Amino acid sequence: MAVDGDSWRDVTLGEGMTPTVQLEPGMYVKVDYMMPTLSFKDRGAAALVEHMKAIGVKTCVQDSSGNAGNAVAAYCARAGITCEIYVPEGTSPKKITMIEAHGAKAHVIPGTRDHCADVCRARVREDGVYYANHVANPYFYEGTKTYIYEIFEQLGRIPDHVVVPVGNGTLFIGAAKAIEHLYASGAINTFPQIVALQSELCQPLKSAVDKGLGHADTTVTVSPTIAEGIAIGQPLRDREILAMVKKHNIHRISRRKPGA
């Protein structure tokens, strides 16, 4: 993993090695709500903030629908880095409270999640602050790779099918890279079938696969969904995600039913 020496020791909050629980024979779930800030985003945040600390970042901004912002805020507090999080209107008030509880400043931006990202990036361009974005910054994916490494350690293998929810693809990309690494190194002999899951009410990547596009389908209508964490109408790394889908023969991006 691309970490800078031992500086991670001053950043970690004890993330990782969450249980992999068997729900029924042959079906396992990774219980990542047992992370310090209650989501898998702690994996990426730990690696990203460790890098920021190593290169001397003092102030950063990030745009998030909630969970990633909460994770980055927590790890920045741990590392002594000033942090501001831009969240779209409609974000759960409890998520905003959690972000502010870590000492970060939360900016609630009217409009869509994608507009919120535009406002945050404008701040980066104008003020030159570090962009600690969990989608754009490759160090975040170094952390999300641990999702797969832990499954391999805990089960002694990688299951034949790995189901991953996809919004901006932060978990999907990290998981795919980790599986590629295990396969290339000979740790596993077969490449599992990855199933990427999108909400039925926000499915620009599934629609792109159906239409044979190499980029997200921008004609898809995005509707409110309780799966707000993956409700991304314009994924920043859409081309990379779809290239991975094609490379690994991931034919179908399944859909989550409304209310599920």
Coordinates of C-alpha atoms in Angstrom, one line a residue:
M1 CA 0.0 0.0 0.0
A2 CA 1.2 3.5 -0.8
V3 CA 1.7 4.8 2.7
D4 CA 4.5 7.2 3.6
G5 CA 6.6 5.6 6.3
D6 CA 5.2 5.3 9.8
S7 CA 3.2 8.5 9.9
W8 CA 0.0 6.4 9.7
R9 CA 0.6 5.5 13.4
D10 CA -0.4 9.0 14.3
V11 CA -3.5 9.0 12.1
T12 CA -5.2 5.6 12.6
L13 CA -8.3 5.4 14.7
G14 CA -8.3 1.6 14.8
E15 CA -10.1 1.1 11.5
G16 CA -10.1 -2.2 9.7
M17 CA -10.5 -5.9 10.3
T18 CA -14.3 -5.6 10.6
P19 CA -16.2 -8.9 10.8
T20 CA -17.0 -10.9 7.7
V21 CA -20.2 -12.6 8.8
Q22 CA -21.9 -15.6 7.2
L23 CA -25.7 -14.8 6.9
E24 CA -26.5 -18.2 5.3
P25 CA -24.4 -20.9 3.8
G26 CA -22.2 -19.4 1.0
M27 CA -23.4 -15.8 1.7
Y28 CA -21.2 -13.4 3.6
V29 CA -21.4 -9.7 4.5
K30 CA -18.6 -7.3 5.5
V31 CA -19.8 -5.4 8.6
D32 CA -18.2 -2.1 7.9
Y33 CA -20.6 -0.1 10.0
M34 CA -18.3 -1.3 12.9
M35 CA -15.7 1.3 11.7
P36 CA -14.8 4.3 13.9
T37 CA -17.2 6.6 12.0
L38 CA -19.6 3.8 11.0
S39 CA -18.8 3.4 7.3
F40 CA -16.2 1.8 4.9
K41 CA -15.1 5.4 4.1
D42 CA -12.8 5.2 7.1
R43 CA -10.6 2.9 5.0
G44 CA -9.9 5.5 2.4
A45 CA -9.9 8.4 4.8
A46 CA -7.1 6.8 6.9
A47 CA -4.8 6.4 3.9
L48 CA -5.6 9.8 2.4
V49 CA -5.2 11.8 5.7
E50 CA -2.0 9.8 6.4
H51 CA -0.6 11.1 3.1
M52 CA -1.8 14.6 3.8
K53 CA 0.0 14.6 7.1
A54 CA 3.2 13.2 5.5
I55 CA 3.4 16.0 2.9
G56 CA 2.5 18.8 5.4
V57 CA -1.0 19.7 4.5
K58 CA -2.5 22.1 7.1
T59 CA -6.0 22.8 5.6
C60 CA -8.3 20.8 3.3
V61 CA -11.7 20.8 1.8
Q62 CA -13.9 18.0 0.6
D63 CA -17.4 17.5 -0.9
S64 CA -19.4 14.6 0.3
S65 CA -23.0 13.3 0.7
G66 CA -22.1 12.6 4.3
N67 CA -20.2 9.4 5.1
A68 CA -16.9 10.4 3.4
G69 CA -17.1 13.9 4.9
N70 CA -17.6 12.4 8.3
A71 CA -14.7 10.1 7.9
V72 CA -12.3 12.7 6.5
A73 CA -13.3 15.1 9.3
A74 CA -12.6 12.6 12.0
Y75 CA -9.2 11.6 10.6
C76 CA -8.2 15.3 10.0
A77 CA -9.1 16.0 13.6
R78 CA -6.8 13.1 14.7
A79 CA -4.0 14.5 12.5
G80 CA -4.4 18.1 13.4
I81 CA -5.5 19.2 9.9
T82 CA -8.2 22.0 9.5
C83 CA -11.1 20.6 7.5
E84 CA -14.2 22.0 5.7
I85 CA -16.8 19.7 4.3
Y86 CA -19.3 20.7 1.5
V87 CA -22.5 18.7 1.7
P88 CA -25.6 19.0 -0.6
E89 CA -29.0 20.1 0.8
G90 CA -31.0 17.1 1.9
T91 CA -28.0 15.4 3.6
S92 CA -29.1 13.8 6.8
P93 CA -28.9 16.3 9.7
K94 CA -27.3 13.6 11.8
K95 CA -24.5 13.2 9.3
I96 CA -23.9 17.0 9.4
T97 CA -23.9 16.9 13.2
M98 CA -21.3 14.1 13.2
I99 CA -19.1 16.1 10.8
E100 CA -19.2 19.2 13.0
A101 CA -18.7 17.1 16.1
H102 CA -15.2 16.4 14.8
G103 CA -14.5 20.1 14.7
A104 CA -14.9 20.5 10.9
K105 CA -16.9 23.2 9.3
A106 CA -19.9 22.0 7.3
H107 CA -21.2 24.0 4.3
V108 CA -24.7 23.0 3.1
I109 CA -25.0 23.8 -0.6
P110 CA -28.4 24.1 -2.3
G111 CA -29.0 21.9 -5.3
T112 CA -27.7 18.5 -6.3
R113 CA -24.8 16.5 -5.1
D114 CA -23.0 17.2 -8.4
H115 CA -23.5 21.0 -7.9
C116 CA -22.1 20.7 -4.4
A117 CA -18.9 19.2 -5.9
D118 CA -18.7 22.1 -8.4
V119 CA -18.9 24.7 -5.5
C120 CA -16.2 22.9 -3.6
R121 CA -13.8 22.6 -6.5
A122 CA -14.3 26.3 -7.2
R123 CA -13.1 26.9 -3.6
V124 CA -10.0 24.8 -4.4
R125 CA -9.2 26.8 -7.5
E126 CA -9.8 30.2 -5.8
D127 CA -8.0 29.6 -2.5
G128 CA -5.5 26.9 -3.3
V129 CA -6.5 24.7 -0.4
Y130 CA -5.8 20.9 -0.6
Y131 CA -8.6 18.9 -2.2
A132 CA -9.2 15.9 0.0
N133 CA -11.8 14.5 -2.2
H134 CA -12.5 10.8 -1.8
V135 CA -13.2 10.3 -5.5
A136 CA -10.5 12.4 -7.2
N137 CA -7.6 11.5 -4.8
P138 CA -5.9 8.2 -5.6
Y139 CA -4.7 7.7 -2.1
F140 CA -8.2 7.1 -1.0
Y141 CA -8.3 3.9 -3.1
E142 CA -5.2 2.7 -1.4
G143 CA -7.3 2.5 1.7
T144 CA -10.4 0.9 0.2
K145 CA -8.3 -2.0 -1.1
T146 CA -8.2 -3.3 2.5
Y147 CA -11.8 -4.3 2.1
I148 CA -10.7 -7.2 -0.1
Y149 CA -7.4 -7.9 1.7
E150 CA -9.3 -8.5 4.9
I151 CA -11.8 -10.8 3.3
F152 CA -8.9 -12.8 1.9
E153 CA -7.3 -12.9 5.4
Q154 CA -10.5 -13.9 7.2
L155 CA -11.8 -16.5 4.8
G156 CA -8.5 -17.7 3.3
R157 CA -10.0 -17.1 -0.1
I158 CA -12.0 -14.6 -2.2
P159 CA -15.7 -15.7 -2.8
D160 CA -16.8 -16.5 -6.4
H161 CA -19.0 -13.4 -6.4
V162 CA -18.3 -10.0 -4.8
V163 CA -21.2 -7.6 -4.7
V164 CA -20.3 -3.9 -4.4
P165 CA -22.7 -0.9 -4.3
V166 CA -21.5 1.8 -6.7
G167 CA -22.1 5.6 -6.6
N168 CA -18.8 7.3 -7.3
G169 CA -17.1 4.0 -7.2
T170 CA -14.7 4.5 -4.3
L171 CA -15.2 1.0 -2.9
F172 CA -15.6 -0.6 -6.3
I173 CA -12.3 0.7 -7.7
G174 CA -10.4 -0.1 -4.6
A175 CA -11.9 -3.6 -4.5
A176 CA -11.2 -4.3 -8.1
K177 CA -7.6 -3.1 -7.8
A178 CA -7.1 -5.3 -4.7
I179 CA -8.5 -8.4 -6.5
E180 CA -6.3 -7.6 -9.5
H181 CA -3.3 -7.5 -7.1
L182 CA -4.2 -10.8 -5.5
Y183 CA -4.7 -12.5 -8.9
A184 CA -1.5 -11.1 -10.4
S185 CA 0.6 -12.1 -7.4
G186 CA -0.8 -15.7 -7.5
A187 CA -2.5 -15.4 -4.1
I188 CA -5.8 -16.4 -5.9
N189 CA -6.0 -18.6 -8.9
T190 CA -9.3 -17.4 -10.4
F191 CA -10.8 -14.0 -10.8
P192 CA -14.2 -13.7 -9.0
Q193 CA -17.3 -12.3 -10.7
I194 CA -17.8 -8.7 -9.4
V195 CA -21.4 -7.5 -9.3
A196 CA -21.8 -3.7 -9.2
L197 CA -25.0 -2.5 -7.7
Q198 CA -26.8 0.8 -8.3
S199 CA -30.1 2.3 -7.1
E200 CA -33.0 1.9 -9.5
L201 CA -33.6 5.7 -9.0
C202 CA -30.0 6.7 -10.0
Q203 CA -28.3 4.3 -12.4
P204 CA -26.1 6.2 -14.9
L205 CA -23.5 3.5 -15.0
K206 CA -26.0 0.6 -15.5
S207 CA -27.6 2.5 -18.2
A208 CA -24.2 3.1 -19.8
V209 CA -23.5 -0.6 -19.8
D210 CA -27.0 -1.4 -21.3
K211 CA -26.3 1.1 -24.1
G212 CA -22.7 0.2 -24.7
L213 CA -21.3 3.6 -23.6
G214 CA -17.8 4.3 -22.4
H215 CA -19.0 7.0 -20.1
A216 CA -21.9 7.6 -17.7
D217 CA -25.3 8.0 -19.3
T218 CA -26.1 11.7 -18.7
T219 CA -29.6 11.3 -20.0
V220 CA -30.7 9.3 -16.9
T221 CA -33.2 11.0 -14.7
V222 CA -32.0 11.1 -11.1
S223 CA -34.7 10.8 -8.4
P224 CA -34.5 11.0 -4.6
T225 CA -33.6 7.6 -3.0
I226 CA -32.9 6.4 0.5
A227 CA -29.7 5.1 -1.0
E228 CA -28.3 8.6 -0.9
G229 CA -24.7 7.5 -0.5
I230 CA -24.7 6.0 -4.1
A231 CA -27.1 8.6 -5.7
I232 CA -24.4 10.0 -8.0
G233 CA -25.7 11.2 -11.3
Q234 CA -22.3 12.2 -12.8
P235 CA -19.6 9.9 -11.3
L236 CA -16.2 11.6 -11.7
R237 CA -14.4 8.3 -12.5
D238 CA -17.1 6.9 -14.7
R239 CA -14.8 6.0 -17.6
E240 CA -12.4 4.2 -15.2
I241 CA -15.3 2.3 -13.6
L242 CA -16.8 1.3 -17.0
A243 CA -13.4 0.3 -18.3
M244 CA -13.0 -2.1 -15.3
V245 CA -16.5 -3.4 -16.0
K246 CA -15.5 -4.3 -19.5
K247 CA -12.1 -5.6 -18.6
H248 CA -13.4 -8.0 -16.0
N249 CA -16.5 -9.0 -17.9
I250 CA -18.9 -7.5 -15.4
H251 CA -22.0 -7.7 -17.7
R252 CA -24.7 -6.6 -15.4
I253 CA -25.0 -3.8 -12.9
S254 CA -28.0 -4.8 -10.8
R255 CA -30.6 -2.4 -9.4
R256 CA -31.8 -1.9 -5.9
K257 CA -35.6 -1.6 -5.7
P258 CA -37.0 1.7 -4.3
G259 CA -37.2 1.5 -0.5
A260 CA -34.9 -1.5 -0.3

